[in-house]
Each structure stands twice: as structure tokens, then as C-alpha cells.
mmCIF file of C-alpha atoms in Angstrom:
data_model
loop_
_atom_site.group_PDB
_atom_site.id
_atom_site.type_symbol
_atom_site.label_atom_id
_atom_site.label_comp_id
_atom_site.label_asym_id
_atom_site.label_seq_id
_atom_site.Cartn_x
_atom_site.Cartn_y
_atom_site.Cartn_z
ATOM 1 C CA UNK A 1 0.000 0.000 0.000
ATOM 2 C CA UNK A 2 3.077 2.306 0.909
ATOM 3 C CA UNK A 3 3.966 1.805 -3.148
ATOM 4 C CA UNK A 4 0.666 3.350 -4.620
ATOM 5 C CA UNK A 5 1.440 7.145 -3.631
ATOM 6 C CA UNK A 6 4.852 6.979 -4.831
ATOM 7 C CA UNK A 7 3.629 6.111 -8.331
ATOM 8 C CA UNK A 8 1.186 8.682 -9.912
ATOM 9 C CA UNK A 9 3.969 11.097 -8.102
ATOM 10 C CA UNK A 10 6.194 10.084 -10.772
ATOM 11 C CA UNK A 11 3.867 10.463 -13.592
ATOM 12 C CA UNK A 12 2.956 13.553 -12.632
ATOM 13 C CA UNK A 13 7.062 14.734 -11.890
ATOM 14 C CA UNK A 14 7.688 13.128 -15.065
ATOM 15 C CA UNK A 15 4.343 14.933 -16.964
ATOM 16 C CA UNK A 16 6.106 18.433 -16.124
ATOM 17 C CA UNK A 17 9.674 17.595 -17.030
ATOM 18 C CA UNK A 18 9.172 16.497 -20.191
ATOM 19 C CA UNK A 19 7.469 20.220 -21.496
ATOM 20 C CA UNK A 20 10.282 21.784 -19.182
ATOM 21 C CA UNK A 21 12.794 19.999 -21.847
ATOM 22 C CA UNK A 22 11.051 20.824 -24.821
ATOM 23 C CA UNK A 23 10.632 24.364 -23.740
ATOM 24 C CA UNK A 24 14.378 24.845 -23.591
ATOM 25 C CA UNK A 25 15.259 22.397 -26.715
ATOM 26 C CA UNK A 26 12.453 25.564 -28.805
ATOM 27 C CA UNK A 27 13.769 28.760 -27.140
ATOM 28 C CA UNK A 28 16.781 29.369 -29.074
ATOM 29 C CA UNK A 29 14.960 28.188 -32.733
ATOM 30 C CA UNK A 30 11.924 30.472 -31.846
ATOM 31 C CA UNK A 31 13.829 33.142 -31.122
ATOM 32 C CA UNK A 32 15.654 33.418 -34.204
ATOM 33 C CA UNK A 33 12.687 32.406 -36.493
ATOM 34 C CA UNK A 34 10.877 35.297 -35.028
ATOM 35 C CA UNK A 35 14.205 37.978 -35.535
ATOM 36 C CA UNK A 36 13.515 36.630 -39.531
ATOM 37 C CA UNK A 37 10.754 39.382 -40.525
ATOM 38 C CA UNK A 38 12.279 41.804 -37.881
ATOM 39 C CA UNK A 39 15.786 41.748 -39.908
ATOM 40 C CA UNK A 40 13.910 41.242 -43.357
ATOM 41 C CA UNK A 41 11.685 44.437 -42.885
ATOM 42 C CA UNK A 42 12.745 47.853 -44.618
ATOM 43 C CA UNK A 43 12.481 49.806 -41.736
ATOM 44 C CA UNK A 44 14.631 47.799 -39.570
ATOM 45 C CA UNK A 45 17.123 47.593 -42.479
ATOM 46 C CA UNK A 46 17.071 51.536 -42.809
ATOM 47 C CA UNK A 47 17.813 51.744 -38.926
ATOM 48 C CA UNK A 48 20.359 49.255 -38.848
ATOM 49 C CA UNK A 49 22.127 50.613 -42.191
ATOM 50 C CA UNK A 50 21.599 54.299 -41.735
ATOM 51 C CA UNK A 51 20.378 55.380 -38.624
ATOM 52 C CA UNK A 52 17.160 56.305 -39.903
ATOM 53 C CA UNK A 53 13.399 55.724 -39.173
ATOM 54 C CA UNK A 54 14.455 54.227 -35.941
ATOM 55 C CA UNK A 55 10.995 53.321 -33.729
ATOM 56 C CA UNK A 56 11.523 54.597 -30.419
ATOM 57 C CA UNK A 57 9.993 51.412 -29.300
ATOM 58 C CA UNK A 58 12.992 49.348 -30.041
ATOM 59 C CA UNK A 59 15.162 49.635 -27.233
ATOM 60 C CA UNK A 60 12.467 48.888 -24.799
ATOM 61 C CA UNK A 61 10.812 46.185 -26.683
ATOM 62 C CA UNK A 62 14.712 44.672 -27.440
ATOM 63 C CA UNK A 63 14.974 44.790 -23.564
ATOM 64 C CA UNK A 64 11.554 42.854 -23.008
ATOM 65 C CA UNK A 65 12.758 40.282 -25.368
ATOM 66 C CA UNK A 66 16.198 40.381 -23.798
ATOM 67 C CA UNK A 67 15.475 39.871 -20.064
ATOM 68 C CA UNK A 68 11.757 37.332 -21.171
ATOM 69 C CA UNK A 69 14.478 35.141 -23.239
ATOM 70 C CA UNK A 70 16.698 34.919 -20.398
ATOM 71 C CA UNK A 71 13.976 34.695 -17.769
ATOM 72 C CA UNK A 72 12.554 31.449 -20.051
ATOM 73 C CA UNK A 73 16.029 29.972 -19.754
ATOM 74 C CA UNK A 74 16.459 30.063 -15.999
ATOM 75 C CA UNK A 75 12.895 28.845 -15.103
ATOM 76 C CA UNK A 76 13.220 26.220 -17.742
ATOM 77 C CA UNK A 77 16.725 25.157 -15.927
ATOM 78 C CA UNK A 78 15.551 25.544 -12.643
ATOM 79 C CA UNK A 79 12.274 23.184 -13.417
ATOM 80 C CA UNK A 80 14.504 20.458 -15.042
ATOM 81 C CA UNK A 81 16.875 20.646 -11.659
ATOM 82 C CA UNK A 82 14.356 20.647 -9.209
ATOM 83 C CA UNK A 83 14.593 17.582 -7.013
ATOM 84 C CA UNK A 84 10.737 16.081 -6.799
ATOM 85 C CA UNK A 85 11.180 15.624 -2.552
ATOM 86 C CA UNK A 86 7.808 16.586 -1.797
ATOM 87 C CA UNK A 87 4.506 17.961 -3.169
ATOM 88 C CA UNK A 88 5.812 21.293 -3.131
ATOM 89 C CA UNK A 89 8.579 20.967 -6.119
ATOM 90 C CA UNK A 90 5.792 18.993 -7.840
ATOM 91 C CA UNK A 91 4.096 22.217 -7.872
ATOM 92 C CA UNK A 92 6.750 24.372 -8.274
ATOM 93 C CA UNK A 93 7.819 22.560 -11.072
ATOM 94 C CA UNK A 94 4.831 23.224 -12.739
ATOM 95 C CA UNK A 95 4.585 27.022 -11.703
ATOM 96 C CA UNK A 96 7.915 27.046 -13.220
ATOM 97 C CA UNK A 97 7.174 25.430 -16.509
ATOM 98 C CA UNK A 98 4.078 27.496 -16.855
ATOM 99 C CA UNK A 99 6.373 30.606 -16.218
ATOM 100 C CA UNK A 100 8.460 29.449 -18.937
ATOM 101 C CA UNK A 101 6.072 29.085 -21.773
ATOM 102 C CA UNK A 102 4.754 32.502 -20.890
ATOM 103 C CA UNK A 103 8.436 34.363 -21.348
ATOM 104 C CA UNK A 104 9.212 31.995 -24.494
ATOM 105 C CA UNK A 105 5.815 33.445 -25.728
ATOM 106 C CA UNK A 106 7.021 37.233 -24.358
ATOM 107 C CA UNK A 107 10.231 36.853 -25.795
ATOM 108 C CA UNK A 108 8.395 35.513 -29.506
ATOM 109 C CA UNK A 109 6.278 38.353 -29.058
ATOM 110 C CA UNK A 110 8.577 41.749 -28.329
ATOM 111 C CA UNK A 111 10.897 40.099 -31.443
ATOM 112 C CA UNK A 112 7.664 40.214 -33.579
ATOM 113 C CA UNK A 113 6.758 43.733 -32.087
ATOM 114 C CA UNK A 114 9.734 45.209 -33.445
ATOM 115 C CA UNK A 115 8.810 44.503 -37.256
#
């Protein structure tokens, strides 16, 4: 009877690492993919070239994206490296995953902005 716990605690560590690992393995690609129409657009290319019709918006949205990026990366590693000892890093693995789907989308999203 002492096994039965023990088991669906498992499943359910092993049902948050799994999207913890995935979400690291897609934040560089995403990233990139989304810079694509941001360094394809003629604006951007005007900026970058010749200093002109630079949107005041991109130094604060390049932060966003900046700090969200990083932010993704360290919740990511911190929910793969949490040791499952008790219900509590259960859940905080999956407040951690959760927080790291919302930066990777934060991060997708301030890249995009900048087009």
C-alpha cells in the first residue's frame, strides 16, 4: 500500500519535465525564427544601415525580449533541476514550466513587435 502514492507522483514529476525539456530544446529556434521578418523588414534595415526611421519602441521592446528570453532559460533550468522531494517541487515545477512558456511566448512576441 506504501507503493501506490509513490507512483502517480512520478507520472505527474515526469508529466512536467518532459514540457520543461522541450521548452528549452524551442527557445533558441523560436527566437531566431521570429528575428527573420524583424531583420527582413525595410524599416529595420534603414535603422540598422543608416540610422534612420528608428521606432523609439525598439530599445524597450529589445529589452523585453532580452530579459523574457533569459527569464525562459532560468525557469526552464531551474524546473529540469528541481529535485521532486515533496509535493511542493511537484508544484513548483509546474509554476515554473508554466512561467516558462509565458516568457518563451514574451520573448516571440517583443521580437515580432519590433517589425
Amino acid at each position: 500500500m506504501s507503493d501506490a502514492p509513490a507512483i502517480p507522483a512520478r507520472t505527474s514529476d515526469r508529466q512536467w519535465r518532459r514540457p520543461a525539456y522541450l521548452g528549452l530544446l524551442t527557445l533558441l529556434p523560436t527566437a531566431v525564427v521570429a528575428w527573420l521578418p524583424v531583420l527582413m523588414s525595410e524599416s529595420f534595415g534603414r535603422c540598422l544601415t543608416y540610422g534612420e526611421e528608428c521606432a523609439p519602441g525598439y530599445n524597450t521592446l529589445a529589452g523585453v525580449a532580452w530579459y523574457a528570453f533569459w527569464g525562459s532559460a532560468a525557469a526552464g533550468v531551474a524546473a529540469l533541476i528541481l529535485y521532486p522531494t515533496g509535493g511542493w517541487a511537484r508544484r513548483a515545477r509546474k509554476s515554473l514550466v508554466l512561467t516558462q512558456l509565458a516568457l518563451q511566448i514574451v520573448t516571440a512576441s517583443a521580437i515580432l513587435a519590433m517589425a
